[in-house]
Amino acid sequence: PHRGLIFSTMIALIIGITLPYLPMGTNFGFVQMPLSFFMVLFPIVFLYLLTVELGKKSFYRAFQKSF
């Protein structure tokens, strides 16, 4: 995937993970997630990035002559 997509996804992930541990997060009523949540979250993010990359390759392969 493009570095911009990886960067923006990781920034959103970091913000989402750290927000409940900050005083501002508790003001909004966020709670800390259990470790099992993160054990599911990271593979989902990885599969998302993989799916985007495969979709992009498939798209450009199918429409290569159009560009």
PDB file of N, CA and C in Angstrom:
ATOM      1  N   PRO A   1       0.825  -1.201   0.000  1.00  0.00           N
ATOM      2  CA  PRO A   1       0.000   0.000   0.000  1.00  0.00           C
ATOM      3  C   PRO A   1       0.869   1.266   0.000  1.00  0.00           C
ATOM      4  N   HIS A   2       0.283   2.312  -0.411  1.00  0.00           N
ATOM      5  CA  HIS A   2       0.980   3.596  -0.436  1.00  0.00           C
ATOM      6  C   HIS A   2       1.339   4.010   0.987  1.00  0.00           C
ATOM      7  N   ARG A   3       2.481   4.659   1.111  1.00  0.00           N
ATOM      8  CA  ARG A   3       2.924   5.079   2.448  1.00  0.00           C
ATOM      9  C   ARG A   3       1.923   5.988   3.138  1.00  0.00           C
ATOM     10  N   GLY A   4       1.215   6.812   2.365  1.00  0.00           N
ATOM     11  CA  GLY A   4       0.210   7.706   2.949  1.00  0.00           C
ATOM     12  C   GLY A   4      -0.938   6.944   3.594  1.00  0.00           C
ATOM     13  N   LEU A   5      -1.365   5.858   2.957  1.00  0.00           N
ATOM     14  CA  LEU A   5      -2.438   5.044   3.517  1.00  0.00           C
ATOM     15  C   LEU A   5      -1.976   4.350   4.785  1.00  0.00           C
ATOM     16  N   ILE A   6      -0.784   3.793   4.752  1.00  0.00           N
ATOM     17  CA  ILE A   6      -0.249   3.134   5.939  1.00  0.00           C
ATOM     18  C   ILE A   6      -0.091   4.139   7.076  1.00  0.00           C
ATOM     19  N   PHE A   7       0.454   5.309   6.749  1.00  0.00           N
ATOM     20  CA  PHE A   7       0.676   6.345   7.761  1.00  0.00           C
ATOM     21  C   PHE A   7      -0.643   6.797   8.391  1.00  0.00           C
ATOM     22  N   SER A   8      -1.632   7.110   7.558  1.00  0.00           N
ATOM     23  CA  SER A   8      -2.903   7.610   8.091  1.00  0.00           C
ATOM     24  C   SER A   8      -3.629   6.529   8.892  1.00  0.00           C
ATOM     25  N   THR A   9      -3.535   5.284   8.453  1.00  0.00           N
ATOM     26  CA  THR A   9      -4.161   4.195   9.201  1.00  0.00           C
ATOM     27  C   THR A   9      -3.488   4.007  10.555  1.00  0.00           C
ATOM     28  N   MET A  10      -2.168   4.060  10.567  1.00  0.00           N
ATOM     29  CA  MET A  10      -1.440   3.885  11.826  1.00  0.00           C
ATOM     30  C   MET A  10      -1.687   5.055  12.787  1.00  0.00           C
ATOM     31  N   ILE A  11      -1.765   6.271  12.269  1.00  0.00           N
ATOM     32  CA  ILE A  11      -2.054   7.437  13.119  1.00  0.00           C
ATOM     33  C   ILE A  11      -3.439   7.290  13.748  1.00  0.00           C
ATOM     34  N   ALA A  12      -4.434   6.911  12.929  1.00  0.00           N
ATOM     35  CA  ALA A  12      -5.784   6.720  13.462  1.00  0.00           C
ATOM     36  C   ALA A  12      -5.802   5.608  14.501  1.00  0.00           C
ATOM     37  N   LEU A  13      -5.058   4.550  14.258  1.00  0.00           N
ATOM     38  CA  LEU A  13      -4.978   3.437  15.200  1.00  0.00           C
ATOM     39  C   LEU A  13      -4.325   3.869  16.511  1.00  0.00           C
ATOM     40  N   ILE A  14      -3.237   4.614  16.425  1.00  0.00           N
ATOM     41  CA  ILE A  14      -2.541   5.088  17.627  1.00  0.00           C
ATOM     42  C   ILE A  14      -3.428   6.031  18.441  1.00  0.00           C
ATOM     43  N   ILE A  15      -4.099   6.946  17.757  1.00  0.00           N
ATOM     44  CA  ILE A  15      -4.999   7.868  18.457  1.00  0.00           C
ATOM     45  C   ILE A  15      -6.121   7.086  19.139  1.00  0.00           C
ATOM     46  N   GLY A  16      -6.692   6.135  18.411  1.00  0.00           N
ATOM     47  CA  GLY A  16      -7.779   5.346  18.969  1.00  0.00           C
ATOM     48  C   GLY A  16      -7.359   4.507  20.163  1.00  0.00           C
ATOM     49  N   ILE A  17      -6.133   4.018  20.124  1.00  0.00           N
ATOM     50  CA  ILE A  17      -5.641   3.191  21.227  1.00  0.00           C
ATOM     51  C   ILE A  17      -5.308   4.037  22.450  1.00  0.00           C
ATOM     52  N   THR A  18      -4.665   5.182  22.241  1.00  0.00           N
ATOM     53  CA  THR A  18      -4.195   5.972  23.381  1.00  0.00           C
ATOM     54  C   THR A  18      -5.269   6.873  23.993  1.00  0.00           C
ATOM     55  N   LEU A  19      -6.277   7.231  23.248  1.00  0.00           N
ATOM     56  CA  LEU A  19      -7.277   8.175  23.749  1.00  0.00           C
ATOM     57  C   LEU A  19      -7.930   7.741  25.068  1.00  0.00           C
ATOM     58  N   PRO A  20      -8.310   6.484  25.239  1.00  0.00           N
ATOM     59  CA  PRO A  20      -8.924   6.107  26.526  1.00  0.00           C
ATOM     60  C   PRO A  20      -7.987   6.229  27.722  1.00  0.00           C
ATOM     61  N   TYR A  21      -6.686   6.245  27.481  1.00  0.00           N
ATOM     62  CA  TYR A  21      -5.718   6.316  28.580  1.00  0.00           C
ATOM     63  C   TYR A  21      -5.357   7.757  28.942  1.00  0.00           C
ATOM     64  N   LEU A  22      -5.826   8.716  28.165  1.00  0.00           N
ATOM     65  CA  LEU A  22      -5.548  10.126  28.422  1.00  0.00           C
ATOM     66  C   LEU A  22      -6.678  10.744  29.240  1.00  0.00           C
ATOM     67  N   PRO A  23      -6.374  11.806  30.011  1.00  0.00           N
ATOM     68  CA  PRO A  23      -7.439  12.473  30.784  1.00  0.00           C
ATOM     69  C   PRO A  23      -8.589  12.959  29.896  1.00  0.00           C
ATOM     70  N   MET A  24      -8.264  13.412  28.693  1.00  0.00           N
ATOM     71  CA  MET A  24      -9.308  13.883  27.789  1.00  0.00           C
ATOM     72  C   MET A  24     -10.262  12.742  27.422  1.00  0.00           C
ATOM     73  N   GLY A  25      -9.723  11.533  27.261  1.00  0.00           N
ATOM     74  CA  GLY A  25     -10.553  10.388  26.919  1.00  0.00           C
ATOM     75  C   GLY A  25     -11.524  10.013  28.010  1.00  0.00           C
ATOM     76  N   THR A  26     -11.060  10.085  29.247  1.00  0.00           N
ATOM     77  CA  THR A  26     -11.963   9.766  30.355  1.00  0.00           C
ATOM     78  C   THR A  26     -13.058  10.813  30.502  1.00  0.00           C
ATOM     79  N   ASN A  27     -12.776  12.043  30.102  1.00  0.00           N
ATOM     80  CA  ASN A  27     -13.820  13.082  30.130  1.00  0.00           C
ATOM     81  C   ASN A  27     -14.948  12.748  29.168  1.00  0.00           C
ATOM     82  N   PHE A  28     -14.634  12.063  28.081  1.00  0.00           N
ATOM     83  CA  PHE A  28     -15.643  11.657  27.103  1.00  0.00           C
ATOM     84  C   PHE A  28     -16.276  10.316  27.450  1.00  0.00           C
ATOM     85  N   GLY A  29     -15.810   9.687  28.510  1.00  0.00           N
ATOM     86  CA  GLY A  29     -16.387   8.422  28.942  1.00  0.00           C
ATOM     87  C   GLY A  29     -15.778   7.203  28.262  1.00  0.00           C
ATOM     88  N   PHE A  30     -14.625   7.362  27.618  1.00  0.00           N
ATOM     89  CA  PHE A  30     -13.968   6.216  26.996  1.00  0.00           C
ATOM     90  C   PHE A  30     -13.398   5.306  28.074  1.00  0.00           C
ATOM     91  N   VAL A  31     -13.394   4.021  27.797  1.00  0.00           N
ATOM     92  CA  VAL A  31     -12.851   3.048  28.737  1.00  0.00           C
ATOM     93  C   VAL A  31     -11.691   2.309  28.078  1.00  0.00           C
ATOM     94  N   GLN A  32     -10.806   1.790  28.900  1.00  0.00           N
ATOM     95  CA  GLN A  32      -9.669   1.038  28.386  1.00  0.00           C
ATOM     96  C   GLN A  32     -10.146  -0.318  27.891  1.00  0.00           C
ATOM     97  N   MET A  33      -9.643  -0.715  26.735  1.00  0.00           N
ATOM     98  CA  MET A  33     -10.048  -1.976  26.124  1.00  0.00           C
ATOM     99  C   MET A  33      -9.179  -3.113  26.648  1.00  0.00           C
ATOM    100  N   PRO A  34      -9.741  -4.319  26.724  1.00  0.00           N
ATOM    101  CA  PRO A  34      -8.943  -5.468  27.172  1.00  0.00           C
ATOM    102  C   PRO A  34      -7.921  -5.865  26.102  1.00  0.00           C
ATOM    103  N   LEU A  35      -6.907  -6.575  26.517  1.00  0.00           N
ATOM    104  CA  LEU A  35      -5.852  -7.013  25.610  1.00  0.00           C
ATOM    105  C   LEU A  35      -6.407  -7.853  24.468  1.00  0.00           C
ATOM    106  N   SER A  36      -7.430  -8.644  24.729  1.00  0.00           N
ATOM    107  CA  SER A  36      -8.014  -9.490  23.677  1.00  0.00           C
ATOM    108  C   SER A  36      -8.552  -8.654  22.517  1.00  0.00           C
ATOM    109  N   PHE A  37      -9.028  -7.450  22.803  1.00  0.00           N
ATOM    110  CA  PHE A  37      -9.502  -6.561  21.748  1.00  0.00           C
ATOM    111  C   PHE A  37      -8.365  -6.218  20.788  1.00  0.00           C
ATOM    112  N   PHE A  38      -7.200  -5.901  21.328  1.00  0.00           N
ATOM    113  CA  PHE A  38      -6.065  -5.542  20.493  1.00  0.00           C
ATOM    114  C   PHE A  38      -5.535  -6.735  19.721  1.00  0.00           C
ATOM    115  N   MET A  39      -5.689  -7.925  20.288  1.00  0.00           N
ATOM    116  CA  MET A  39      -5.257  -9.126  19.583  1.00  0.00           C
ATOM    117  C   MET A  39      -6.128  -9.386  18.355  1.00  0.00           C
ATOM    118  N   VAL A  40      -7.315  -8.838  18.336  1.00  0.00           N
ATOM    119  CA  VAL A  40      -8.197  -8.932  17.169  1.00  0.00           C
ATOM    120  C   VAL A  40      -8.021  -7.717  16.268  1.00  0.00           C
ATOM    121  N   LEU A  41      -7.795  -6.553  16.851  1.00  0.00           N
ATOM    122  CA  LEU A  41      -7.695  -5.317  16.085  1.00  0.00           C
ATOM    123  C   LEU A  41      -6.518  -5.314  15.122  1.00  0.00           C
ATOM    124  N   PHE A  42      -5.349  -5.721  15.577  1.00  0.00           N
ATOM    125  CA  PHE A  42      -4.168  -5.660  14.722  1.00  0.00           C
ATOM    126  C   PHE A  42      -4.284  -6.546  13.486  1.00  0.00           C
ATOM    127  N   PRO A  43      -4.779  -7.784  13.595  1.00  0.00           N
ATOM    128  CA  PRO A  43      -4.967  -8.562  12.362  1.00  0.00           C
ATOM    129  C   PRO A  43      -6.008  -7.943  11.426  1.00  0.00           C
ATOM    130  N   ILE A  44      -7.030  -7.309  11.980  1.00  0.00           N
ATOM    131  CA  ILE A  44      -8.037  -6.669  11.135  1.00  0.00           C
ATOM    132  C   ILE A  44      -7.404  -5.529  10.339  1.00  0.00           C
ATOM    133  N   VAL A  45      -6.587  -4.720  10.986  1.00  0.00           N
ATOM    134  CA  VAL A  45      -5.915  -3.617  10.290  1.00  0.00           C
ATOM    135  C   VAL A  45      -4.973  -4.166   9.226  1.00  0.00           C
ATOM    136  N   PHE A  46      -4.226  -5.214   9.558  1.00  0.00           N
ATOM    137  CA  PHE A  46      -3.332  -5.824   8.576  1.00  0.00           C
ATOM    138  C   PHE A  46      -4.118  -6.349   7.376  1.00  0.00           C
ATOM    139  N   LEU A  47      -5.222  -7.050   7.639  1.00  0.00           N
ATOM    140  CA  LEU A  47      -6.040  -7.573   6.536  1.00  0.00           C
ATOM    141  C   LEU A  47      -6.665  -6.455   5.713  1.00  0.00           C
ATOM    142  N   TYR A  48      -7.009  -5.364   6.344  1.00  0.00           N
ATOM    143  CA  TYR A  48      -7.523  -4.199   5.622  1.00  0.00           C
ATOM    144  C   TYR A  48      -6.480  -3.676   4.637  1.00  0.00           C
ATOM    145  N   LEU A  49      -5.264  -3.485   5.118  1.00  0.00           N
ATOM    146  CA  LEU A  49      -4.205  -2.991   4.239  1.00  0.00           C
ATOM    147  C   LEU A  49      -3.906  -3.982   3.116  1.00  0.00           C
ATOM    148  N   LEU A  50      -3.916  -5.262   3.422  1.00  0.00           N
ATOM    149  CA  LEU A  50      -3.682  -6.286   2.415  1.00  0.00           C
ATOM    150  C   LEU A  50      -4.797  -6.282   1.368  1.00  0.00           C
ATOM    151  N   THR A  51      -6.043  -6.171   1.802  1.00  0.00           N
ATOM    152  CA  THR A  51      -7.175  -6.144   0.883  1.00  0.00           C
ATOM    153  C   THR A  51      -7.127  -4.927  -0.026  1.00  0.00           C
ATOM    154  N   VAL A  52      -6.772  -3.780   0.512  1.00  0.00           N
ATOM    155  CA  VAL A  52      -6.646  -2.574  -0.305  1.00  0.00           C
ATOM    156  C   VAL A  52      -5.569  -2.758  -1.370  1.00  0.00           C
ATOM    157  N   GLU A  53      -4.446  -3.330  -0.982  1.00  0.00           N
ATOM    158  CA  GLU A  53      -3.358  -3.545  -1.932  1.00  0.00           C
ATOM    159  C   GLU A  53      -3.769  -4.526  -3.028  1.00  0.00           C
ATOM    160  N   LEU A  54      -4.402  -5.619  -2.648  1.00  0.00           N
ATOM    161  CA  LEU A  54      -4.840  -6.593  -3.652  1.00  0.00           C
ATOM    162  C   LEU A  54      -5.915  -6.005  -4.563  1.00  0.00           C
ATOM    163  N   GLY A  55      -6.825  -5.229  -4.000  1.00  0.00           N
ATOM    164  CA  GLY A  55      -7.847  -4.561  -4.809  1.00  0.00           C
ATOM    165  C   GLY A  55      -7.251  -3.577  -5.784  1.00  0.00           C
ATOM    166  N   LYS A  56      -6.251  -2.844  -5.342  1.00  0.00           N
ATOM    167  CA  LYS A  56      -5.578  -1.876  -6.216  1.00  0.00           C
ATOM    168  C   LYS A  56      -4.880  -2.589  -7.369  1.00  0.00           C
ATOM    169  N   LYS A  57      -4.160  -3.658  -7.063  1.00  0.00           N
ATOM    170  CA  LYS A  57      -3.461  -4.409  -8.108  1.00  0.00           C
ATOM    171  C   LYS A  57      -4.456  -5.001  -9.094  1.00  0.00           C
ATOM    172  N   SER A  58      -5.557  -5.533  -8.590  1.00  0.00           N
ATOM    173  CA  SER A  58      -6.577  -6.108  -9.452  1.00  0.00           C
ATOM    174  C   SER A  58      -7.202  -5.045 -10.355  1.00  0.00           C
ATOM    175  N   PHE A  59      -7.479  -3.887  -9.792  1.00  0.00           N
ATOM    176  CA  PHE A  59      -8.064  -2.794 -10.567  1.00  0.00           C
ATOM    177  C   PHE A  59      -7.143  -2.361 -11.690  1.00  0.00           C
ATOM    178  N   TYR A  60      -5.876  -2.129 -11.380  1.00  0.00           N
ATOM    179  CA  TYR A  60      -4.944  -1.655 -12.402  1.00  0.00           C
ATOM    180  C   TYR A  60      -4.648  -2.741 -13.433  1.00  0.00           C
ATOM    181  N   ARG A  61      -4.705  -3.990 -13.042  1.00  0.00           N
ATOM    182  CA  ARG A  61      -4.501  -5.083 -13.998  1.00  0.00           C
ATOM    183  C   ARG A  61      -5.680  -5.136 -14.971  1.00  0.00           C
ATOM    184  N   ALA A  62      -6.905  -4.952 -14.462  1.00  0.00           N
ATOM    185  CA  ALA A  62      -8.108  -5.029 -15.300  1.00  0.00           C
ATOM    186  C   ALA A  62      -8.232  -3.833 -16.230  1.00  0.00           C
ATOM    187  N   PHE A  63      -7.801  -2.660 -15.794  1.00  0.00           N
ATOM    188  CA  PHE A  63      -7.971  -1.444 -16.580  1.00  0.00           C
ATOM    189  C   PHE A  63      -6.635  -0.849 -17.036  1.00  0.00           C
ATOM    190  N   GLN A  64      -5.637  -1.671 -17.167  1.00  0.00           N
ATOM    191  CA  GLN A  64      -4.290  -1.207 -17.518  1.00  0.00           C
ATOM    192  C   GLN A  64      -4.272  -0.459 -18.837  1.00  0.00           C
ATOM    193  N   LYS A  65      -5.032  -0.918 -19.807  1.00  0.00           N
ATOM    194  CA  LYS A  65      -5.015  -0.289 -21.139  1.00  0.00           C
ATOM    195  C   LYS A  65      -5.758   1.040 -21.142  1.00  0.00           C
ATOM    196  N   SER A  66      -6.623   1.262 -20.150  1.00  0.00           N
ATOM    197  CA  SER A  66      -7.383   2.510 -20.083  1.00  0.00           C
ATOM    198  C   SER A  66      -6.535   3.680 -19.621  1.00  0.00           C
ATOM    199  N   PHE A  67      -5.428   3.396 -18.929  1.00  0.00           N
ATOM    200  CA  PHE A  67      -4.611   4.465 -18.376  1.00  0.00           C
ATOM    201  C   PHE A  67      -3.469   4.703 -19.263  1.00  0.00           C
TER     202      PHE A  67
END
